[in-house]
CSV table of N, CA and C in Angstrom, one decimal:
chain,number,residue,atom,x,y,z
S,1,MET,N,-16.2,-55.8,40.3
S,1,MET,CA,-15.0,-55.7,41.1
S,1,MET,C,-14.7,-57.1,41.8
S,2,ARG,N,-15.4,-58.1,41.3
S,2,ARG,CA,-15.3,-59.4,42.0
S,2,ARG,C,-13.9,-60.0,42.0
S,3,SER,N,-13.1,-59.9,40.9
S,3,SER,CA,-11.8,-60.5,40.9
S,3,SER,C,-10.7,-59.6,41.2
S,4,LEU,N,-10.9,-58.5,41.9
S,4,LEU,CA,-9.9,-57.6,42.2
S,4,LEU,C,-9.2,-58.0,43.5
S,5,PRO,N,-7.9,-57.6,43.7
S,5,PRO,CA,-7.2,-58.0,44.9
S,5,PRO,C,-7.9,-57.3,46.1
S,6,ALA,N,-7.8,-58.0,47.3
S,6,ALA,CA,-8.4,-57.5,48.5
S,6,ALA,C,-7.8,-56.2,49.0
S,7,THR,N,-6.6,-55.9,48.7
S,7,THR,CA,-5.9,-54.7,49.3
S,7,THR,C,-6.3,-53.4,48.5
S,8,LEU,N,-6.9,-53.6,47.3
S,8,LEU,CA,-7.2,-52.4,46.5
S,8,LEU,C,-8.3,-51.4,47.1
S,9,PRO,N,-9.3,-51.9,47.8
S,9,PRO,CA,-10.3,-51.0,48.4
S,9,PRO,C,-9.6,-50.0,49.3
S,10,ILE,N,-8.7,-50.4,50.1
S,10,ILE,CA,-8.0,-49.5,51.0
S,10,ILE,C,-7.2,-48.5,50.2
S,11,LEU,N,-6.5,-48.9,49.2
S,11,LEU,CA,-5.7,-48.0,48.3
S,11,LEU,C,-6.7,-47.0,47.6
S,12,PHE,N,-7.8,-47.5,47.2
S,12,PHE,CA,-8.8,-46.6,46.5
S,12,PHE,C,-9.3,-45.6,47.5
S,13,LEU,N,-9.6,-46.0,48.7
S,13,LEU,CA,-10.0,-45.0,49.7
S,13,LEU,C,-9.0,-43.9,49.9
S,14,SER,N,-7.7,-44.3,50.0
S,14,SER,CA,-6.6,-43.3,50.1
S,14,SER,C,-6.6,-42.4,48.9
S,15,GLU,N,-6.8,-43.0,47.8
S,15,GLU,CA,-6.8,-42.2,46.5
S,15,GLU,C,-8.0,-41.2,46.5
S,16,ILE,N,-9.1,-41.6,47.0
S,16,ILE,CA,-10.3,-40.7,47.0
S,16,ILE,C,-10.0,-39.6,48.0
S,17,SER,N,-9.5,-39.9,49.1
S,17,SER,CA,-9.2,-38.9,50.1
S,17,SER,C,-8.2,-37.9,49.6
S,18,PHE,N,-7.1,-38.4,49.0
S,18,PHE,CA,-6.1,-37.5,48.5
S,18,PHE,C,-6.6,-36.6,47.4
S,19,LEU,N,-7.3,-37.2,46.4
S,19,LEU,CA,-7.7,-36.5,45.2
S,19,LEU,C,-8.8,-35.5,45.5
S,20,LEU,N,-9.7,-35.8,46.5
S,20,LEU,CA,-10.7,-34.9,46.9
S,20,LEU,C,-10.0,-33.6,47.4
S,21,GLY,N,-9.1,-33.8,48.2
S,21,GLY,CA,-8.3,-32.6,48.8
S,21,GLY,C,-7.5,-31.9,47.7
S,22,HIS,N,-6.9,-32.7,46.8
S,22,HIS,CA,-6.1,-32.1,45.7
S,22,HIS,C,-7.0,-31.3,44.8
S,23,GLY,N,-8.1,-31.8,44.4
S,23,GLY,CA,-9.0,-31.1,43.5
S,23,GLY,C,-9.5,-29.8,44.2
S,24,LEU,N,-9.8,-29.9,45.5
S,24,LEU,CA,-10.2,-28.7,46.2
S,24,LEU,C,-9.2,-27.6,46.3
S,25,ILE,N,-8.0,-28.0,46.8
S,25,ILE,CA,-6.9,-27.0,47.0
S,25,ILE,C,-6.5,-26.4,45.7
S,26,MET,N,-6.4,-27.1,44.6
S,26,MET,CA,-6.0,-26.5,43.3
S,26,MET,C,-7.0,-25.5,42.9
S,27,THR,N,-8.3,-25.7,43.1
S,27,THR,CA,-9.3,-24.7,42.8
S,27,THR,C,-9.3,-23.6,43.8
S,28,LEU,N,-9.2,-23.9,45.0
S,28,LEU,CA,-9.3,-22.9,46.1
S,28,LEU,C,-8.1,-21.9,46.0
S,29,LEU,N,-6.9,-22.4,45.7
S,29,LEU,CA,-5.8,-21.4,45.7
S,29,LEU,C,-6.0,-20.4,44.6
S,30,GLY,N,-6.5,-20.8,43.4
S,30,GLY,CA,-6.7,-19.8,42.4
S,30,GLY,C,-7.8,-18.7,42.8
S,31,VAL,N,-8.8,-19.2,43.5
S,31,VAL,CA,-9.8,-18.2,44.0
S,31,VAL,C,-9.2,-17.3,45.1
S,32,ARG,N,-8.4,-17.9,46.0
S,32,ARG,CA,-7.8,-17.2,47.1
S,32,ARG,C,-6.8,-16.1,46.6
S,33,MET,N,-6.1,-16.5,45.6
S,33,MET,CA,-5.1,-15.5,45.0
S,33,MET,C,-5.9,-14.3,44.4
S,34,SER,N,-7.0,-14.6,43.8
S,34,SER,CA,-7.8,-13.5,43.3
S,34,SER,C,-8.4,-12.6,44.4
S,35,LEU,N,-8.9,-13.3,45.5
S,35,LEU,CA,-9.4,-12.5,46.6
S,35,LEU,C,-8.4,-11.7,47.4
S,36,GLU,N,-7.2,-12.3,47.4
S,36,GLU,CA,-6.1,-11.6,48.1
S,36,GLU,C,-5.4,-10.5,47.3
S,37,GLY,N,-5.8,-10.4,46.0
S,37,GLY,CA,-5.3,-9.4,45.2
S,37,GLY,C,-3.9,-9.7,44.6
S,38,PHE,N,-3.5,-10.9,44.5
S,38,PHE,CA,-2.2,-11.3,44.0
S,38,PHE,C,-2.2,-10.8,42.5
S,39,PRO,N,-1.1,-10.3,42.0
S,39,PRO,CA,-1.0,-9.9,40.6
S,39,PRO,C,-1.1,-11.2,39.7
S,40,SER,N,-1.7,-11.1,38.6
S,40,SER,CA,-1.9,-12.3,37.7
S,40,SER,C,-0.6,-13.0,37.4
S,41,GLN,N,0.5,-12.2,37.2
S,41,GLN,CA,1.8,-12.8,36.9
S,41,GLN,C,2.2,-13.7,38.1
S,42,MET,N,2.0,-13.2,39.3
S,42,MET,CA,2.4,-14.0,40.5
S,42,MET,C,1.5,-15.2,40.6
S,43,ALA,N,0.3,-15.1,40.3
S,43,ALA,CA,-0.6,-16.2,40.4
S,43,ALA,C,-0.2,-17.3,39.4
S,44,GLY,N,0.2,-16.9,38.2
S,44,GLY,CA,0.7,-17.8,37.2
S,44,GLY,C,2.0,-18.5,37.7
S,45,LEU,N,2.9,-17.7,38.3
S,45,LEU,CA,4.1,-18.2,38.8
S,45,LEU,C,3.9,-19.2,39.9
S,46,LEU,N,2.9,-18.9,40.8
S,46,LEU,CA,2.6,-19.8,41.9
S,46,LEU,C,2.0,-21.1,41.4
S,47,MET,N,1.1,-21.0,40.4
S,47,MET,CA,0.5,-22.3,39.9
S,47,MET,C,1.5,-23.1,39.1
S,48,SER,N,2.4,-22.5,38.4
S,48,SER,CA,3.4,-23.2,37.7
S,48,SER,C,4.5,-23.8,38.6
S,49,SER,N,4.7,-23.2,39.8
S,49,SER,CA,5.7,-23.7,40.7
S,49,SER,C,5.3,-25.1,41.2
S,50,PHE,N,4.0,-25.4,41.2
S,50,PHE,CA,3.5,-26.7,41.6
S,50,PHE,C,4.0,-27.7,40.5
S,51,SER,N,3.9,-27.3,39.2
S,51,SER,CA,4.3,-28.2,38.2
S,51,SER,C,5.8,-28.5,38.2
S,52,LEU,N,6.6,-27.4,38.5
S,52,LEU,CA,8.0,-27.6,38.7
S,52,LEU,C,8.4,-28.5,39.8
S,53,GLY,N,7.7,-28.4,40.9
S,53,GLY,CA,7.9,-29.3,42.1
S,53,GLY,C,7.5,-30.7,41.7
S,54,PHE,N,6.4,-30.9,40.9
S,54,PHE,CA,6.0,-32.2,40.4
S,54,PHE,C,7.1,-32.9,39.6
S,55,VAL,N,7.7,-32.1,38.7
S,55,VAL,CA,8.7,-32.7,37.8
S,55,VAL,C,9.9,-33.1,38.7
S,56,ILE,N,10.4,-32.1,39.6
S,56,ILE,CA,11.5,-32.4,40.4
S,56,ILE,C,11.2,-33.6,41.3
S,57,GLY,N,10.0,-33.7,41.9
S,57,GLY,CA,9.6,-34.8,42.8
S,57,GLY,C,9.6,-36.1,42.1
S,58,SER,N,9.2,-36.1,40.8
S,58,SER,CA,9.1,-37.4,40.1
S,58,SER,C,10.5,-38.0,39.9
S,59,TYR,N,11.5,-37.1,39.8
S,59,TYR,CA,12.9,-37.7,39.8
S,59,TYR,C,13.4,-38.1,41.1
S,60,LEU,N,13.2,-37.2,42.1
S,60,LEU,CA,13.8,-37.5,43.4
S,60,LEU,C,13.1,-38.6,44.2
S,61,ILE,N,11.8,-38.7,44.1
S,61,ILE,CA,11.0,-39.6,44.9
S,61,ILE,C,11.2,-41.0,44.5
S,62,GLU,N,11.5,-41.3,43.2
S,62,GLU,CA,11.7,-42.6,42.8
S,62,GLU,C,12.9,-43.3,43.5
S,63,LYS,N,13.9,-42.5,43.8
S,63,LYS,CA,15.1,-43.1,44.5
S,63,LYS,C,14.7,-43.4,46.0
S,64,ARG,N,13.8,-42.5,46.6
S,64,ARG,CA,13.4,-42.8,47.9
S,64,ARG,C,12.5,-44.0,48.0
S,65,ILE,N,11.7,-44.3,47.0
S,65,ILE,CA,10.9,-45.5,47.0
S,65,ILE,C,11.8,-46.7,47.0
S,66,ARG,N,12.8,-46.7,46.2
S,66,ARG,CA,13.8,-47.8,46.2
S,66,ARG,C,14.5,-48.0,47.5
S,67,THR,N,14.8,-46.9,48.2
S,67,THR,CA,15.6,-47.1,49.4
S,67,THR,C,14.8,-47.4,50.6
S,68,VAL,N,13.7,-46.7,50.8
S,68,VAL,CA,12.9,-46.9,52.0
S,68,VAL,C,11.6,-47.6,51.9
S,69,GLY,N,11.1,-47.7,50.6
S,69,GLY,CA,9.9,-48.4,50.4
S,69,GLY,C,8.6,-47.6,50.2
S,70,HIS,N,7.6,-48.2,49.6
S,70,HIS,CA,6.4,-47.5,49.3
S,70,HIS,C,5.7,-46.9,50.5
S,71,ILE,N,5.5,-47.6,51.5
S,71,ILE,CA,4.7,-47.2,52.7
S,71,ILE,C,5.3,-45.9,53.3
S,72,ARG,N,6.6,-45.9,53.5
S,72,ARG,CA,7.2,-44.8,54.2
S,72,ARG,C,7.2,-43.6,53.3
S,73,VAL,N,7.4,-43.7,52.0
S,73,VAL,CA,7.3,-42.6,51.1
S,73,VAL,C,5.9,-42.1,51.0
S,74,PHE,N,4.9,-43.0,51.0
S,74,PHE,CA,3.5,-42.6,51.0
S,74,PHE,C,3.2,-41.7,52.2
S,75,ALA,N,3.6,-42.2,53.4
S,75,ALA,CA,3.4,-41.5,54.6
S,75,ALA,C,4.1,-40.1,54.6
S,76,ALA,N,5.3,-40.1,54.2
S,76,ALA,CA,6.1,-38.8,54.2
S,76,ALA,C,5.5,-37.8,53.2
S,77,CYS,N,5.1,-38.3,52.0
S,77,CYS,CA,4.5,-37.4,51.0
S,77,CYS,C,3.2,-36.9,51.5
S,78,ALA,N,2.4,-37.7,52.1
S,78,ALA,CA,1.1,-37.3,52.6
S,78,ALA,C,1.2,-36.3,53.7
S,79,ALA,N,2.2,-36.5,54.6
S,79,ALA,CA,2.5,-35.5,55.7
S,79,ALA,C,2.9,-34.2,55.1
S,80,VAL,N,3.8,-34.2,54.2
S,80,VAL,CA,4.3,-32.9,53.5
S,80,VAL,C,3.2,-32.2,52.9
S,81,LEU,N,2.3,-32.9,52.1
S,81,LEU,CA,1.2,-32.3,51.4
S,81,LEU,C,0.2,-31.7,52.4
S,82,ALA,N,-0.1,-32.4,53.5
S,82,ALA,CA,-1.0,-31.9,54.5
S,82,ALA,C,-0.5,-30.6,55.1
S,83,VAL,N,0.8,-30.6,55.5
S,83,VAL,CA,1.4,-29.4,56.1
S,83,VAL,C,1.4,-28.2,55.1
S,84,THR,N,1.8,-28.5,53.9
S,84,THR,CA,1.8,-27.4,52.9
S,84,THR,C,0.4,-26.8,52.7
S,85,ALA,N,-0.6,-27.7,52.6
S,85,ALA,CA,-1.9,-27.2,52.5
S,85,ALA,C,-2.4,-26.3,53.6
S,86,MET,N,-2.0,-26.7,54.8
S,86,MET,CA,-2.4,-25.9,56.0
S,86,MET,C,-1.6,-24.6,56.0
S,87,LEU,N,-0.4,-24.6,55.6
S,87,LEU,CA,0.4,-23.4,55.6
S,87,LEU,C,-0.2,-22.3,54.7
S,88,HIS,N,-0.8,-22.7,53.7
S,88,HIS,CA,-1.4,-21.7,52.8
S,88,HIS,C,-2.4,-20.8,53.5
S,89,GLY,N,-3.2,-21.4,54.4
S,89,GLY,CA,-4.2,-20.7,55.2
S,89,GLY,C,-3.6,-19.9,56.4
S,90,LEU,N,-2.4,-20.3,56.9
S,90,LEU,CA,-1.9,-19.7,58.0
S,90,LEU,C,-1.1,-18.5,57.7
S,91,TRP,N,-0.4,-18.4,56.5
S,91,TRP,CA,0.4,-17.3,56.2
S,91,TRP,C,0.2,-17.0,54.7
S,92,VAL,N,-0.5,-15.9,54.5
S,92,VAL,CA,-0.9,-15.5,53.1
S,92,VAL,C,0.2,-14.6,52.6
S,93,ASN,N,1.2,-15.1,51.9
S,93,ASN,CA,2.3,-14.4,51.3
S,93,ASN,C,2.7,-15.1,50.0
S,94,PRO,N,2.7,-14.4,48.9
S,94,PRO,CA,3.0,-15.1,47.6
S,94,PRO,C,4.3,-15.8,47.6
S,95,TRP,N,5.3,-15.3,48.2
S,95,TRP,CA,6.6,-15.9,48.1
S,95,TRP,C,6.7,-17.1,48.9
S,96,SER,N,6.0,-17.1,50.1
S,96,SER,CA,6.0,-18.4,50.9
S,96,SER,C,5.1,-19.4,50.2
S,97,TRP,N,4.0,-19.0,49.6
S,97,TRP,CA,3.2,-19.9,48.8
S,97,TRP,C,4.0,-20.6,47.7
S,98,LEU,N,4.9,-19.8,47.1
S,98,LEU,CA,5.7,-20.4,46.0
S,98,LEU,C,6.5,-21.6,46.5
S,99,VAL,N,7.1,-21.4,47.6
S,99,VAL,CA,7.9,-22.5,48.2
S,99,VAL,C,7.0,-23.7,48.6
S,100,TRP,N,5.8,-23.4,49.2
S,100,TRP,CA,4.9,-24.5,49.5
S,100,TRP,C,4.4,-25.2,48.3
S,101,ARG,N,4.1,-24.5,47.2
S,101,ARG,CA,3.7,-25.1,46.0
S,101,ARG,C,4.7,-26.0,45.4
S,102,LEU,N,6.0,-25.6,45.5
S,102,LEU,CA,7.1,-26.5,45.1
S,102,LEU,C,7.1,-27.8,45.8
S,103,PHE,N,7.0,-27.7,47.2
S,103,PHE,CA,7.0,-28.9,48.0
S,103,PHE,C,5.7,-29.7,47.8
S,104,GLY,N,4.6,-29.0,47.6
S,104,GLY,CA,3.3,-29.7,47.4
S,104,GLY,C,3.4,-30.5,46.0
S,105,GLY,N,4.0,-29.9,45.0
S,105,GLY,CA,4.1,-30.6,43.7
S,105,GLY,C,4.9,-31.8,43.8
S,106,ALA,N,6.1,-31.7,44.6
S,106,ALA,CA,6.9,-32.9,44.7
S,106,ALA,C,6.2,-34.0,45.5
S,107,ALA,N,5.5,-33.6,46.6
S,107,ALA,CA,4.7,-34.6,47.4
S,107,ALA,C,3.6,-35.2,46.6
S,108,THR,N,3.0,-34.4,45.8
S,108,THR,CA,1.9,-35.0,44.9
S,108,THR,C,2.5,-36.0,43.9
S,109,ALA,N,3.6,-35.7,43.3
S,109,ALA,CA,4.2,-36.6,42.4
S,109,ALA,C,4.6,-37.9,43.2
S,110,GLY,N,5.1,-37.8,44.4
S,110,GLY,CA,5.4,-39.0,45.2
S,110,GLY,C,4.1,-39.8,45.5
S,111,LEU,N,3.1,-39.2,45.9
S,111,LEU,CA,1.8,-39.9,46.2
S,111,LEU,C,1.3,-40.6,45.0
S,112,LEU,N,1.2,-39.9,43.9
S,112,LEU,CA,0.7,-40.6,42.7
S,112,LEU,C,1.6,-41.7,42.2
S,113,MET,N,2.9,-41.5,42.3
S,113,MET,CA,3.9,-42.6,41.9
S,113,MET,C,3.7,-43.8,42.8
S,114,VAL,N,3.6,-43.6,44.1
S,114,VAL,CA,3.4,-44.8,45.0
S,114,VAL,C,2.0,-45.5,44.7
S,115,MET,N,1.0,-44.7,44.6
S,115,MET,CA,-0.3,-45.3,44.4
S,115,MET,C,-0.4,-46.0,43.0
S,116,GLU,N,0.1,-45.4,42.0
S,116,GLU,CA,0.0,-46.1,40.7
S,116,GLU,C,0.9,-47.3,40.6
S,117,SER,N,2.1,-47.3,41.2
S,117,SER,CA,2.9,-48.5,41.2
S,117,SER,C,2.3,-49.6,42.1
S,118,TRP,N,1.7,-49.2,43.2
S,118,TRP,CA,1.0,-50.1,44.1
S,118,TRP,C,-0.2,-50.8,43.4
S,119,VAL,N,-1.0,-50.0,42.7
S,119,VAL,CA,-2.1,-50.5,41.9
S,119,VAL,C,-1.6,-51.5,40.9
S,120,SER,N,-0.5,-51.1,40.2
S,120,SER,CA,0.0,-52.0,39.1
S,120,SER,C,0.6,-53.3,39.7
S,121,GLY,N,1.2,-53.1,40.9
S,121,GLY,CA,1.8,-54.3,41.5
S,121,GLY,C,0.8,-55.3,42.1
S,122,GLU,N,-0.4,-54.8,42.4
S,122,GLU,CA,-1.4,-55.6,43.0
S,122,GLU,C,-2.3,-56.3,41.9
S,123,SER,N,-2.2,-55.8,40.7
S,123,SER,CA,-3.0,-56.4,39.6
S,123,SER,C,-2.1,-57.5,38.9
S,124,THR,N,-2.9,-58.3,38.2
S,124,THR,CA,-2.2,-59.4,37.4
S,124,THR,C,-2.5,-59.1,35.9
S,125,ASN,N,-1.9,-59.9,35.1
S,125,ASN,CA,-2.1,-59.7,33.6
S,125,ASN,C,-3.6,-59.8,33.3
S,126,ASP,N,-4.3,-60.7,34.0
S,126,ASP,CA,-5.7,-60.9,33.7
S,126,ASP,C,-6.6,-59.8,34.1
S,127,ASN,N,-6.3,-59.1,35.2
S,127,ASN,CA,-7.2,-58.0,35.7
S,127,ASN,C,-6.6,-56.6,35.6
S,128,ARG,N,-5.4,-56.4,35.0
S,128,ARG,CA,-4.8,-55.1,35.0
S,128,ARG,C,-5.6,-54.0,34.4
S,129,GLY,N,-6.3,-54.3,33.3
S,129,GLY,CA,-7.1,-53.4,32.6
S,129,GLY,C,-8.3,-52.9,33.5
S,130,ARG,N,-8.9,-53.9,34.1
S,130,ARG,CA,-10.1,-53.6,35.0
S,130,ARG,C,-9.6,-52.8,36.2
S,131,VAL,N,-8.5,-53.1,36.8
S,131,VAL,CA,-8.0,-52.4,38.0
S,131,VAL,C,-7.6,-51.0,37.6
S,132,LEU,N,-6.9,-50.8,36.5
S,132,LEU,CA,-6.5,-49.5,36.1
S,132,LEU,C,-7.7,-48.6,35.6
S,133,GLY,N,-8.6,-49.3,35.1
S,133,GLY,CA,-9.9,-48.6,34.7
S,133,GLY,C,-10.6,-48.1,35.9
S,134,TRP,N,-10.7,-48.9,37.0
S,134,TRP,CA,-11.3,-48.4,38.2
S,134,TRP,C,-10.5,-47.3,38.8
S,135,TYR,N,-9.2,-47.4,38.8
S,135,TYR,CA,-8.3,-46.4,39.3
S,135,TYR,C,-8.5,-45.1,38.6
S,136,LEU,N,-8.6,-45.1,37.3
S,136,LEU,CA,-8.9,-43.8,36.6
S,136,LEU,C,-10.3,-43.3,36.8
S,137,VAL,N,-11.3,-44.1,36.9
S,137,VAL,CA,-12.6,-43.6,37.2
S,137,VAL,C,-12.7,-43.0,38.5
S,138,ILE,N,-12.0,-43.6,39.5
S,138,ILE,CA,-12.0,-43.1,40.9
S,138,ILE,C,-11.2,-41.8,40.9
S,139,SER,N,-10.1,-41.7,40.2
S,139,SER,CA,-9.2,-40.5,40.2
S,139,SER,C,-10.0,-39.3,39.6
S,140,THR,N,-10.6,-39.5,38.4
S,140,THR,CA,-11.3,-38.4,37.8
S,140,THR,C,-12.5,-38.0,38.6
S,141,SER,N,-13.2,-38.9,39.1
S,141,SER,CA,-14.4,-38.5,39.9
S,141,SER,C,-14.0,-37.8,41.2
S,142,SER,N,-13.0,-38.2,41.8
S,142,SER,CA,-12.5,-37.6,43.1
S,142,SER,C,-12.0,-36.2,42.8
S,143,LEU,N,-11.3,-36.0,41.7
S,143,LEU,CA,-10.8,-34.6,41.4
S,143,LEU,C,-12.0,-33.7,41.1
S,144,ALA,N,-12.9,-34.2,40.4
S,144,ALA,CA,-14.1,-33.4,40.1
S,144,ALA,C,-14.9,-33.0,41.3
S,145,LEU,N,-15.1,-34.0,42.2
S,145,LEU,CA,-15.9,-33.8,43.4
S,145,LEU,C,-15.1,-32.8,44.4
S,146,GLY,N,-13.8,-32.9,44.3
S,146,GLY,CA,-13.0,-32.0,45.1
S,146,GLY,C,-13.1,-30.6,44.7
S,147,GLN,N,-13.2,-30.3,43.4
S,147,GLN,CA,-13.5,-29.0,42.9
S,147,GLN,C,-14.9,-28.5,43.4
S,148,TRP,N,-15.8,-29.4,43.3
S,148,TRP,CA,-17.2,-29.1,43.7
S,148,TRP,C,-17.3,-28.7,45.2
S,149,LEU,N,-16.3,-29.3,46.0
S,149,LEU,CA,-16.3,-29.0,47.5
S,149,LEU,C,-16.1,-27.5,47.8
S,150,LEU,N,-15.6,-26.8,46.8
S,150,LEU,CA,-15.4,-25.3,47.0
S,150,LEU,C,-16.7,-24.6,47.3
S,151,ASN,N,-17.8,-25.2,47.0
S,151,ASN,CA,-19.1,-24.6,47.3
S,151,ASN,C,-19.5,-24.9,48.8
S,152,ALA,N,-18.8,-25.7,49.5
S,152,ALA,CA,-19.1,-26.1,50.9
S,152,ALA,C,-18.9,-25.0,51.9
S,153,ALA,N,-18.0,-24.1,51.6
S,153,ALA,CA,-17.6,-23.0,52.5
S,153,ALA,C,-17.1,-21.8,51.8
S,154,ASP,N,-17.1,-20.7,52.5
S,154,ASP,CA,-16.6,-19.4,51.9
S,154,ASP,C,-15.1,-19.5,51.8
S,155,PRO,N,-14.6,-19.3,50.6
S,155,PRO,CA,-13.1,-19.4,50.4
S,155,PRO,C,-12.3,-18.4,51.1
């Protein structure tokens, strides 16, 4: 990592933090839905509502990045994602979870969009492959470790 830009370690730490939590909550919600006795059709609807939010967010967030910038969008999406994650534990109701999954999907799309464009913007033609390679290794490892964190406590 000798020739990588100096700002990337901070971005990679943010990526690790975000994707550890993302890997954990995506796994945890499936387990919690089973423990709470949600019907399998509702569980499928809830999990796919995240994807719908992701698609919607990928269209809407791009315009926000252009108008207010990467940092503000990153902060707003991180805040929305943190709040929606906490709301799942505060109110166990499948219909409210559906709304929170939509917002969580949109916020996740925004965070990924900001991080990936930031990584791309910080790299040059000479080091882009190495930078994106590290980004993907860190992403995949963080998601896997996040799922493993399910063992840390009782769901």
